[in-house]
mmCIF file of C-alpha atoms and ligand atoms in Angstrom:
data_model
loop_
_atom_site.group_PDB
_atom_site.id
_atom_site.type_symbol
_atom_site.label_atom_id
_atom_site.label_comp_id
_atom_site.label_asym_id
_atom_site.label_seq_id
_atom_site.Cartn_x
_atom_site.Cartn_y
_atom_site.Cartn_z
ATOM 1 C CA UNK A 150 -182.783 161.503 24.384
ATOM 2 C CA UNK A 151 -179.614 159.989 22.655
ATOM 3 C CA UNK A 152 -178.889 159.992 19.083
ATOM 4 C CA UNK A 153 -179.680 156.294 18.079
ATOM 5 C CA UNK A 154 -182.821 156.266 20.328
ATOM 6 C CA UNK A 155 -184.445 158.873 18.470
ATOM 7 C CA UNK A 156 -183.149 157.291 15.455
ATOM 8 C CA UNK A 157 -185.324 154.543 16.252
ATOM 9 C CA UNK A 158 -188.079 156.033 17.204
ATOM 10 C CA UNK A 159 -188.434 157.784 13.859
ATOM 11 C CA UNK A 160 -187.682 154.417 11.823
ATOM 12 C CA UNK A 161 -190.297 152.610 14.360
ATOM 13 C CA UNK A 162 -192.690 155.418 12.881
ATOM 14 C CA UNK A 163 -192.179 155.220 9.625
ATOM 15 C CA UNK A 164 -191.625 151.262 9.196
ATOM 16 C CA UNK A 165 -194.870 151.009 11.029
ATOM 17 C CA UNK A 166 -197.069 153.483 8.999
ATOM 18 C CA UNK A 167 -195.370 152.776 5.554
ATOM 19 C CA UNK A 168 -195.647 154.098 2.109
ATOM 20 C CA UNK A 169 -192.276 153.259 1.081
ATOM 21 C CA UNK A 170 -191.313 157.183 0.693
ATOM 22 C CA UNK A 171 -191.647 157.587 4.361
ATOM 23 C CA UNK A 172 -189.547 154.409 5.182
ATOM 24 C CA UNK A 173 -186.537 156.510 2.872
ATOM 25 C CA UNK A 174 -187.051 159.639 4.960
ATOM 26 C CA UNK A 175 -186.587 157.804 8.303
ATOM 27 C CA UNK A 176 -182.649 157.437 7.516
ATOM 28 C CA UNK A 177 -181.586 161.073 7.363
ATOM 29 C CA UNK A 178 -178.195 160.136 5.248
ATOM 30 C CA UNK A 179 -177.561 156.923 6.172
ATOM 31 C CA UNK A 180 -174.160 155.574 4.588
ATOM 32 C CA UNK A 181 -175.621 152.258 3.528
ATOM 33 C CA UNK A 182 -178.111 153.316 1.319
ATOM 34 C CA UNK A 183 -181.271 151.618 1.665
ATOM 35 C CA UNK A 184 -181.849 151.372 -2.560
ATOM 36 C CA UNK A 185 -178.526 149.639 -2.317
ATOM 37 C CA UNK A 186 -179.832 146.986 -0.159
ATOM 38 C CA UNK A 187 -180.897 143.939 -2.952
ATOM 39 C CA UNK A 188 -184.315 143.116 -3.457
ATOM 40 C CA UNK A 189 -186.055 139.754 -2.448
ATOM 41 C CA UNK A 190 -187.588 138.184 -6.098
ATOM 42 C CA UNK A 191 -191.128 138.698 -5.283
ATOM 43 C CA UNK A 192 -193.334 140.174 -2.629
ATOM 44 C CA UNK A 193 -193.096 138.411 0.930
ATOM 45 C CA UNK A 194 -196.166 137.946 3.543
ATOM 46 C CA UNK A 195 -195.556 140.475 6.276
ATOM 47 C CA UNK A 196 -194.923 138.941 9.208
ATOM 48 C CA UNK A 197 -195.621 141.311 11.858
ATOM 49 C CA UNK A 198 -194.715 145.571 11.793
ATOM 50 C CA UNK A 199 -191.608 146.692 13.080
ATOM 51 C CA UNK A 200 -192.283 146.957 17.263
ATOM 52 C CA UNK A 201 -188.936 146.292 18.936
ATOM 53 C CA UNK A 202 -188.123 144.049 21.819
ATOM 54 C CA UNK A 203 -187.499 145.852 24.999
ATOM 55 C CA UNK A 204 -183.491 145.425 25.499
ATOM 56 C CA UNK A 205 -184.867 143.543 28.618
ATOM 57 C CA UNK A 206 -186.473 141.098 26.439
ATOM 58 C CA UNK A 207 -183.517 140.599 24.741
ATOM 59 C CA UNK A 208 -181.220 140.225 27.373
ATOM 60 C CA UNK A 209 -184.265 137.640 28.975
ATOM 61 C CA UNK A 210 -184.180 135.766 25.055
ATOM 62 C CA UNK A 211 -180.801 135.198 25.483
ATOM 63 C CA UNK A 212 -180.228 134.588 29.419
ATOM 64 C CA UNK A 213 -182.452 131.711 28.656
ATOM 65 C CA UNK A 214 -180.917 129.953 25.658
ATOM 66 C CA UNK A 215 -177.603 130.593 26.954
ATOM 67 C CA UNK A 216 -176.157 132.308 23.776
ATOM 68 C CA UNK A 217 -172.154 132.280 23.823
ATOM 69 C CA UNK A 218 -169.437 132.492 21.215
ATOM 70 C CA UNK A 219 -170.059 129.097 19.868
ATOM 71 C CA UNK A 220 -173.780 130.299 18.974
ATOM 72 C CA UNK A 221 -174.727 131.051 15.504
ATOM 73 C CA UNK A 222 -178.191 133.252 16.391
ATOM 74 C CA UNK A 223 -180.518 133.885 13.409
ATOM 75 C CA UNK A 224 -183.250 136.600 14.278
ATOM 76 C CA UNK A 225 -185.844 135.589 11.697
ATOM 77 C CA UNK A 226 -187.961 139.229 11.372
ATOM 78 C CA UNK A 227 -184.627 141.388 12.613
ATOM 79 C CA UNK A 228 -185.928 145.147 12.712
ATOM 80 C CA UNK A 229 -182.985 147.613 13.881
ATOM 81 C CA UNK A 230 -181.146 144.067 14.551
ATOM 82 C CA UNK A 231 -180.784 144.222 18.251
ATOM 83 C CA UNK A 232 -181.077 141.270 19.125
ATOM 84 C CA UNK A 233 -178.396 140.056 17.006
ATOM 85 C CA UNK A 234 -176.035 143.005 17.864
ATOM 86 C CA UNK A 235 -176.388 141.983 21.753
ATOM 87 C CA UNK A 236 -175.331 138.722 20.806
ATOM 88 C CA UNK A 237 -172.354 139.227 18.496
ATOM 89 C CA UNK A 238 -171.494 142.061 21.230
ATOM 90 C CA UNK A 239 -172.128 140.923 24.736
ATOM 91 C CA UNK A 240 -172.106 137.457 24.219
ATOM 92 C CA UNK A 241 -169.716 136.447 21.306
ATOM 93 C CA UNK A 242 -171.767 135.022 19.138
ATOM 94 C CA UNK A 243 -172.184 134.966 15.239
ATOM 95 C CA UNK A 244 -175.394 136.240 14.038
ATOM 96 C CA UNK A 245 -177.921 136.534 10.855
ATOM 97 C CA UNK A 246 -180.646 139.444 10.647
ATOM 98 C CA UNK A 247 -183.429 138.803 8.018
ATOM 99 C CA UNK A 248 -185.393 141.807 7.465
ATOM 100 C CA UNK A 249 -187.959 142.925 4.580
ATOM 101 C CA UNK A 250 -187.131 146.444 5.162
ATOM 102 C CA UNK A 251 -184.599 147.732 4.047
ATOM 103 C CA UNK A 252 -183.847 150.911 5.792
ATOM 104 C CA UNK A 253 -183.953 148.601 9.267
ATOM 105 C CA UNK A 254 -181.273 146.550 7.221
ATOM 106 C CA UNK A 255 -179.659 149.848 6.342
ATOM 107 C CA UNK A 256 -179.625 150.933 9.967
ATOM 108 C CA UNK A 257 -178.503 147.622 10.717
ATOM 109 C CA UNK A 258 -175.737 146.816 8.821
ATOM 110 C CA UNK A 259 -174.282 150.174 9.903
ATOM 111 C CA UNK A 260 -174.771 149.733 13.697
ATOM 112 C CA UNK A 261 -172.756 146.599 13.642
ATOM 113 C CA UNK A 262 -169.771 148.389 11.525
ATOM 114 C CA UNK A 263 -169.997 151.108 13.947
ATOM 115 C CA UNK A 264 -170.067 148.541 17.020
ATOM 116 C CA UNK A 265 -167.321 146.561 15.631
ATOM 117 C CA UNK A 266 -169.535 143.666 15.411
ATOM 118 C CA UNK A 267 -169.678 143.726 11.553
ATOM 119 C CA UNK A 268 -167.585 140.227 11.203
ATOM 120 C CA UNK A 269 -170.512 138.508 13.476
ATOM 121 C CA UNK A 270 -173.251 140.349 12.526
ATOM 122 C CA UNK A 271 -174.732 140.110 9.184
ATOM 123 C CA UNK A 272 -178.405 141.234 8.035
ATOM 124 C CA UNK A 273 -179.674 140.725 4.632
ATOM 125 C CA UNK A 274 -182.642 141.433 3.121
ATOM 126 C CA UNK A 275 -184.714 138.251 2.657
ATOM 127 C CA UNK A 276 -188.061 137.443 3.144
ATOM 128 C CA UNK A 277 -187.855 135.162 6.390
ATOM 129 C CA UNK A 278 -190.534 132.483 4.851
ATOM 130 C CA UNK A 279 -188.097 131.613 2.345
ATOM 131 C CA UNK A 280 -184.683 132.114 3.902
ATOM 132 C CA UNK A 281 -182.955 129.061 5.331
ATOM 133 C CA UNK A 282 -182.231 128.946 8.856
ATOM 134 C CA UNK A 283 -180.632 125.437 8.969
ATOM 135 C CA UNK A 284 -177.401 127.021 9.930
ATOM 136 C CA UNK A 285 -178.713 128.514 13.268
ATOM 137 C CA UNK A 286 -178.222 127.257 17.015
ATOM 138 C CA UNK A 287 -180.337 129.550 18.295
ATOM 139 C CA UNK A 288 -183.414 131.041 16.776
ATOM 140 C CA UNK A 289 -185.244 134.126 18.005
ATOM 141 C CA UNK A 290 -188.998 134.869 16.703
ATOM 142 C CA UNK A 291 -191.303 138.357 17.702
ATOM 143 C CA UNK A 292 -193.770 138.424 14.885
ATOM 144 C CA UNK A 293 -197.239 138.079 14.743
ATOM 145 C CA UNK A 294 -199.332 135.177 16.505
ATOM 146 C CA UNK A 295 -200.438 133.496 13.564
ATOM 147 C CA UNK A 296 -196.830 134.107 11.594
ATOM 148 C CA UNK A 297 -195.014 132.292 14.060
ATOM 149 C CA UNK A 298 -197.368 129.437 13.840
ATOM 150 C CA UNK A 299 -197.003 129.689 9.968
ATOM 151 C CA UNK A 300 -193.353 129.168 10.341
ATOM 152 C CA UNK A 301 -193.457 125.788 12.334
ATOM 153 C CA UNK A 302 -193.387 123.335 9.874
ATOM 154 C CA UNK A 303 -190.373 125.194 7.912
ATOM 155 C CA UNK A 304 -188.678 125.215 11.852
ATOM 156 C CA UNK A 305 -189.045 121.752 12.445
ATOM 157 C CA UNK A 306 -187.623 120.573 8.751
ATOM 158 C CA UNK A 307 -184.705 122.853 9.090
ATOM 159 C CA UNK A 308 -183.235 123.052 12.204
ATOM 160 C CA UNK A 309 -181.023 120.315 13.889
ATOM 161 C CA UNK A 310 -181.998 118.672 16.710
ATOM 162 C CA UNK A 311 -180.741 120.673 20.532
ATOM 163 C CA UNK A 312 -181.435 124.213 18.322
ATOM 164 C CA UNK A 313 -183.074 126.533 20.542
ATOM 165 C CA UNK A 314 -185.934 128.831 19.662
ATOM 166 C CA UNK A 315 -187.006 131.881 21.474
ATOM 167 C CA UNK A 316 -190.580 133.580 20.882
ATOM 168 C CA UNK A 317 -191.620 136.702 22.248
ATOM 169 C CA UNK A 318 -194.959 136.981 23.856
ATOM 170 C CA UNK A 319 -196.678 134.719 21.225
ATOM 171 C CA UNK A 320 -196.312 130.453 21.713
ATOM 172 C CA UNK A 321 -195.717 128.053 19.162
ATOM 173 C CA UNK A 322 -198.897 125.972 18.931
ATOM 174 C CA UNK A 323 -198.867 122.363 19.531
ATOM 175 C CA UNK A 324 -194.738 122.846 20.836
ATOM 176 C CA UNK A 325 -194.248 122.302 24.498
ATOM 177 C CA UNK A 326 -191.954 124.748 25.595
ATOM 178 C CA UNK A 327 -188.836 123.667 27.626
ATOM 179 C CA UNK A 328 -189.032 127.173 29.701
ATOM 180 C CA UNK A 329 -191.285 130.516 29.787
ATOM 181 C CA UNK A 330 -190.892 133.487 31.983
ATOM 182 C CA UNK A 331 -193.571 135.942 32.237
ATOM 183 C CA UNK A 332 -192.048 139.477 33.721
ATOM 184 C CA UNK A 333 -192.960 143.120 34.139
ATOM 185 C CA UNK A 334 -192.099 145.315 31.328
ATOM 186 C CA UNK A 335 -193.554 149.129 30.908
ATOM 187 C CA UNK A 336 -192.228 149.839 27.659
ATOM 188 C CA UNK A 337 -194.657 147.026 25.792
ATOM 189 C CA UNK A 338 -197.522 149.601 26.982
ATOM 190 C CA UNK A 339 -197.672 151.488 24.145
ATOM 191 C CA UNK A 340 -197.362 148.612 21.718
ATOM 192 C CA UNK A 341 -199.374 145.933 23.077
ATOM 193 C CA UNK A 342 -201.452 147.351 25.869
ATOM 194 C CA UNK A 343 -199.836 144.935 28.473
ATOM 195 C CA UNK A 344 -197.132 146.695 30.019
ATOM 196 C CA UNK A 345 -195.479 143.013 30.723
ATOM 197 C CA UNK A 346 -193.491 140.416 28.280
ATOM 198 C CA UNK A 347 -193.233 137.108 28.002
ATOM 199 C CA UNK A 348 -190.478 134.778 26.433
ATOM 200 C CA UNK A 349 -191.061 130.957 25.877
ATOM 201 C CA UNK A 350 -187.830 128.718 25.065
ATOM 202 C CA UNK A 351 -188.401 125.716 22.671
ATOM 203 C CA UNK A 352 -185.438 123.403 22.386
ATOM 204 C CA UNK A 353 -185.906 120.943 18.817
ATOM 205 C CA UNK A 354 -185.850 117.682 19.491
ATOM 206 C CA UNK A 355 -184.150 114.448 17.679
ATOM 207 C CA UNK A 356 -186.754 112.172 16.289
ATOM 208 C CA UNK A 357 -186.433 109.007 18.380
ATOM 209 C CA UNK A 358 -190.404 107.346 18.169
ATOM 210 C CA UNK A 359 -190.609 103.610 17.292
ATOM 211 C CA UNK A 360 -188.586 100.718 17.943
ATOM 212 C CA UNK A 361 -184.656 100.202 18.602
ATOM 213 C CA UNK A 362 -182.707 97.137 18.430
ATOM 214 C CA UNK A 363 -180.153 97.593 21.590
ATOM 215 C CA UNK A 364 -176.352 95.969 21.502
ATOM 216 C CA UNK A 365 -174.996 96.390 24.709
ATOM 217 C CA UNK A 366 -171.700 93.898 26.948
ATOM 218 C CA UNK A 367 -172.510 91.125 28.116
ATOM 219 C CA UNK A 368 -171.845 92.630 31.881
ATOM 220 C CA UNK A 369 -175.143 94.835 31.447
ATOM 221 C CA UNK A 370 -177.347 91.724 29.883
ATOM 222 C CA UNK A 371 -176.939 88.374 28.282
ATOM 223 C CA UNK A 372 -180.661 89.346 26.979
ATOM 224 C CA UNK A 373 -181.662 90.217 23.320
ATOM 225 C CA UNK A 374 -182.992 94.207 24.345
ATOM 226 C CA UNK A 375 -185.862 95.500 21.763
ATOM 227 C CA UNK A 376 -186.562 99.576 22.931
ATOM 228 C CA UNK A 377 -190.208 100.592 22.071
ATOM 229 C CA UNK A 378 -190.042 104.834 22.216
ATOM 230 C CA UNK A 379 -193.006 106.762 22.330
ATOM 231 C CA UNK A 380 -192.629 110.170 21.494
ATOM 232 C CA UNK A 381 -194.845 113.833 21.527
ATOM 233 C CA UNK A 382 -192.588 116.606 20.636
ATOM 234 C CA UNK A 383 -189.512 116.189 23.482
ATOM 235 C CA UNK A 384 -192.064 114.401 25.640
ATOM 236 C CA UNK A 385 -190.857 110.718 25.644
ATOM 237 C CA UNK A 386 -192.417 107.073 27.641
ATOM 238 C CA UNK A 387 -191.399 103.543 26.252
ATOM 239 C CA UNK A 388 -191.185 100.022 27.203
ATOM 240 C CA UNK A 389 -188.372 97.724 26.742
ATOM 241 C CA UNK A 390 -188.581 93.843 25.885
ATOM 242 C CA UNK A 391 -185.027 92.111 27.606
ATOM 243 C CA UNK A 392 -185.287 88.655 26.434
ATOM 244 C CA UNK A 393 -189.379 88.629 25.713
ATOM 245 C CA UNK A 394 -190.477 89.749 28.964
ATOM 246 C CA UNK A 395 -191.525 93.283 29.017
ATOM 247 C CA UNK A 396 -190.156 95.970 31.051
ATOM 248 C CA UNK A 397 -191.375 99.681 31.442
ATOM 249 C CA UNK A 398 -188.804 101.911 30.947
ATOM 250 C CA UNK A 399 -188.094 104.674 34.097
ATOM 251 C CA UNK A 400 -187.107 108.384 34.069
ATOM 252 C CA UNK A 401 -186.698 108.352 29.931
ATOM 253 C CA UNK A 402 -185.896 112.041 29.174
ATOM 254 C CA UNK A 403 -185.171 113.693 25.725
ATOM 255 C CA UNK A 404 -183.163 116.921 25.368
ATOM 256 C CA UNK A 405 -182.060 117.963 21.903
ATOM 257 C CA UNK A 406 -180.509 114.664 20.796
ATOM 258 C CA UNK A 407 -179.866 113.516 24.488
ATOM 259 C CA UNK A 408 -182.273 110.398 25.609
ATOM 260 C CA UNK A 409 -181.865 109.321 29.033
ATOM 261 C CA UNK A 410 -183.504 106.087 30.997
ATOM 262 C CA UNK A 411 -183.288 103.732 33.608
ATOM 263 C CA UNK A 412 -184.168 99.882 33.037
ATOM 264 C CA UNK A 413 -184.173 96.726 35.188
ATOM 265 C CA UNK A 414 -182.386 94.089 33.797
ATOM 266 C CA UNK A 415 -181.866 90.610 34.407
ATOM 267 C CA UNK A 416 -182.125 89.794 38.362
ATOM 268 C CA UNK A 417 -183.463 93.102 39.204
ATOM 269 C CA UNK A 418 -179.940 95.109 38.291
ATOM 270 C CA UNK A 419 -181.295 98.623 37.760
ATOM 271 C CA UNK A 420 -179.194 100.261 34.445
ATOM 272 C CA UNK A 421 -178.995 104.206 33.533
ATOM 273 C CA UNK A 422 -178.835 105.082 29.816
ATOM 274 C CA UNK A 423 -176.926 107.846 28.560
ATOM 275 C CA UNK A 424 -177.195 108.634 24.791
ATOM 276 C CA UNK A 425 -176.925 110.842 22.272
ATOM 277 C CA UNK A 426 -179.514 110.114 18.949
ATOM 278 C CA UNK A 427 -178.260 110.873 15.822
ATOM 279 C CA UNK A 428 -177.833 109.512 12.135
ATOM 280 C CA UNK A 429 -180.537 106.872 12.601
ATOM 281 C CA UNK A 430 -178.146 105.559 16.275
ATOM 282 C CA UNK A 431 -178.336 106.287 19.620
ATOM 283 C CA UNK A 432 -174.697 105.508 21.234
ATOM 284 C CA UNK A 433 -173.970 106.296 24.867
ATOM 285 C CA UNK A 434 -172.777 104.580 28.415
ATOM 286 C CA UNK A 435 -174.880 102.749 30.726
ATOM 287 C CA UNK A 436 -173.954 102.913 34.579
ATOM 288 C CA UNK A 437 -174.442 99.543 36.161
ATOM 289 C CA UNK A 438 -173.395 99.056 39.847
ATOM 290 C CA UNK A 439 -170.765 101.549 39.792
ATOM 291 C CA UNK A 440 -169.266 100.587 36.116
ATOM 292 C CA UNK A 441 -169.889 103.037 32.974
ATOM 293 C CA UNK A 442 -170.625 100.560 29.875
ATOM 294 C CA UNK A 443 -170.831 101.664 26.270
ATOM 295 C CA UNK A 444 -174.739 100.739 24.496
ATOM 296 C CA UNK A 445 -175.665 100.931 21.331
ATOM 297 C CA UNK A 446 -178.861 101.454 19.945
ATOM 298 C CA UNK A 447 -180.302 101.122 15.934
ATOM 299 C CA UNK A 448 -183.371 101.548 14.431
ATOM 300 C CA UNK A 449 -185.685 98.483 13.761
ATOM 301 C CA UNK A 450 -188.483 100.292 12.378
HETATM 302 C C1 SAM B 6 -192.032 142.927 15.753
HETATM 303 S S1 SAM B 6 -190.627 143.303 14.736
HETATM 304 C C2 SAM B 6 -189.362 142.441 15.622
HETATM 305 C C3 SAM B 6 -187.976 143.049 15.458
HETATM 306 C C4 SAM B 6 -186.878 142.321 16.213
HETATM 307 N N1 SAM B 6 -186.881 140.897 15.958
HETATM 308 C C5 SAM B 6 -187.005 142.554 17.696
HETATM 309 O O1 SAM B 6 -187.515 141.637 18.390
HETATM 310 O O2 SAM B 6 -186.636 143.651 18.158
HETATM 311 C C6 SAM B 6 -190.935 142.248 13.304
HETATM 312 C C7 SAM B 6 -190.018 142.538 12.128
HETATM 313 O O3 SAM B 6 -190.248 141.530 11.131
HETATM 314 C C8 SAM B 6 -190.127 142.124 9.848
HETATM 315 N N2 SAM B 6 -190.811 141.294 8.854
HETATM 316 C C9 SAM B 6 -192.142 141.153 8.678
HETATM 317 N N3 SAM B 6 -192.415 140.290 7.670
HETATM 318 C C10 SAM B 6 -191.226 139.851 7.201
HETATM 319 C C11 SAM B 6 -190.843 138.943 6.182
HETATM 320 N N4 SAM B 6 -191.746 138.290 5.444
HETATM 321 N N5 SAM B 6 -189.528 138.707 5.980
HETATM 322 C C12 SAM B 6 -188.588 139.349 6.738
HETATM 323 N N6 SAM B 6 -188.890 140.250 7.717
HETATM 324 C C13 SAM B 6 -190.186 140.495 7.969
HETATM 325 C C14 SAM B 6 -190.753 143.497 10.046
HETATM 326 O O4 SAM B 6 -190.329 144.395 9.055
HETATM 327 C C15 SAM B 6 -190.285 143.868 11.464
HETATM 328 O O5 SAM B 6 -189.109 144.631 11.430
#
């Protein structure tokens, strides 16, 4: 069995079964020492006991967000910080580990000096409830089922709209994930009793419920255009009024901050809408019988 493997194992051990002591004697002289690592100022919930993802999962986690070099990843709950060291490594990325324990910070922090990844890769020892994750583009959750449902409110507040978050085996309630893939996986045998994993991808979306005054050219409509939106998480429906007679609107889609929908406008001239929704706006193009025509949207309530 290789070096760091075993490492692991013995740190999976002893982060698992605590007392303290026996989380100091899993790092036979480690050159970060764990006492070194600062403190968070007062006791944190624990989130879920150090079981790591299979590298499958990882490489699954981020296949499906499509991590690259202009990702910042935060793991939130980052045990020997794998999944952030694949990313900084293999994929380019920048990356955050927040960890309550400090000799998987310890073992951390070292892996990504060793791997050259230390620029990218940064772990610090925080309690996750209370760190803030605004910064991230992708987020990546394996913690307990309730814990992850805990953190859903403090997700929603922080992160910007088209931010992707990845949980491991456990979904975020009431969230309607964009993708999930269910696949074989031996190794979660011995932790979970289901020798299989599963991975859901959740992509935030902007808030773009209620109504929308529309300006568009006069070559797309004469009309005054009011857009009613109705939204449930990235699921979206609406109706538009063009010139007081109502209108469902077709096809509307929301993806991160992109809103797409078709409309019928004056003498049955069928419109697509383009947009992107941000800073109280939604500003895009319009395709119209083979012309591309810029639309603006603002909020009326
Ligand atoms: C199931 S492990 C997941 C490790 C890693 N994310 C992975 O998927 O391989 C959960 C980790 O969360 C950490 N943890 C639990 N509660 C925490 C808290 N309040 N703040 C920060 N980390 C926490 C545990 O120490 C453990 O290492």
């Amino acid at each position: 069995m290789p070096a760091d493997r075993r490492s692991t194992l013995r740190l999976l051990a002893a982060c698992t079964a605590q007392p303290p002591l026996a989380l100091f004697a899993a790092l036979a002289a480690p050159p970060l020492r764990a006492q070194d690592v600062p403190q968070p100022e007062k006791q944190p919930i624990m989130a879920g006991p150090y079981v790591p993802s299979p590298d499958t999962v990882v490489s699954q986690m981020l296949d499906m967000a499509g991590v690259g070099p202009d990702d910042v990843l935060i793991d939130m709950g980052s045990g020997d910080g794998r999944i952030v060291l694949t990313a900084a490594k293999l994929r380019g990325a920048r990356g955050l580990g927040i960890e309550i324990q400090a000799p998987l910070i310890a073992l951390s922090i070292e892996t990504a000096r060793r791997e050259g990844v230390a620029d990218r890769a940064r772990f610090v020892r925080q309690d996750l409830f209370t760190t803030d994750v605004s910064e991230a583009t992708v987020v990546t959750i394996y913690l307990l089922p309730d814990t992850v449902n805990m953190l859903r409110d403090k997700l929603r507040r922080e992160l910007r709209p088209g931010t992707r978050v990845l949980t491991h085996d456990y979904p975020i309630a009431g969230w309607l994930p964009e993708s999930w893939q269910r696949f074989d996986e031996p190794e979660k045998k011995g932790a979970t009793g289901q020798p299989s994993a599963t991975v859901y991808l959740y992509r935030i979306p902007a808030q773009v419920g209620g109504r929308w005054q529309a300006t568009v050219p006069a070559a797309l409509s004469r009309q005054r255009i009011v857009l009613e939106l109705r939204q449930q998480w990235q699921m979206l429906d609406g109706m538009a009024t063009v010139g007081g007679r109502e209108v469902p609107l077709e096809d509307v889609r929301l993806r991160g901050e992109a809103v797409s929908f078709r409309l019928r406008l004056e003498h049955g001239r069928l419109a697509s809408f383009e947009g992107r929704a941000r800073d109280g706006a939604i500003e895009g193009t319009a395709a119209i019988e083979g012309a591309a025509l810029p639309w603006r949207a603002a909020r009326a309530s």
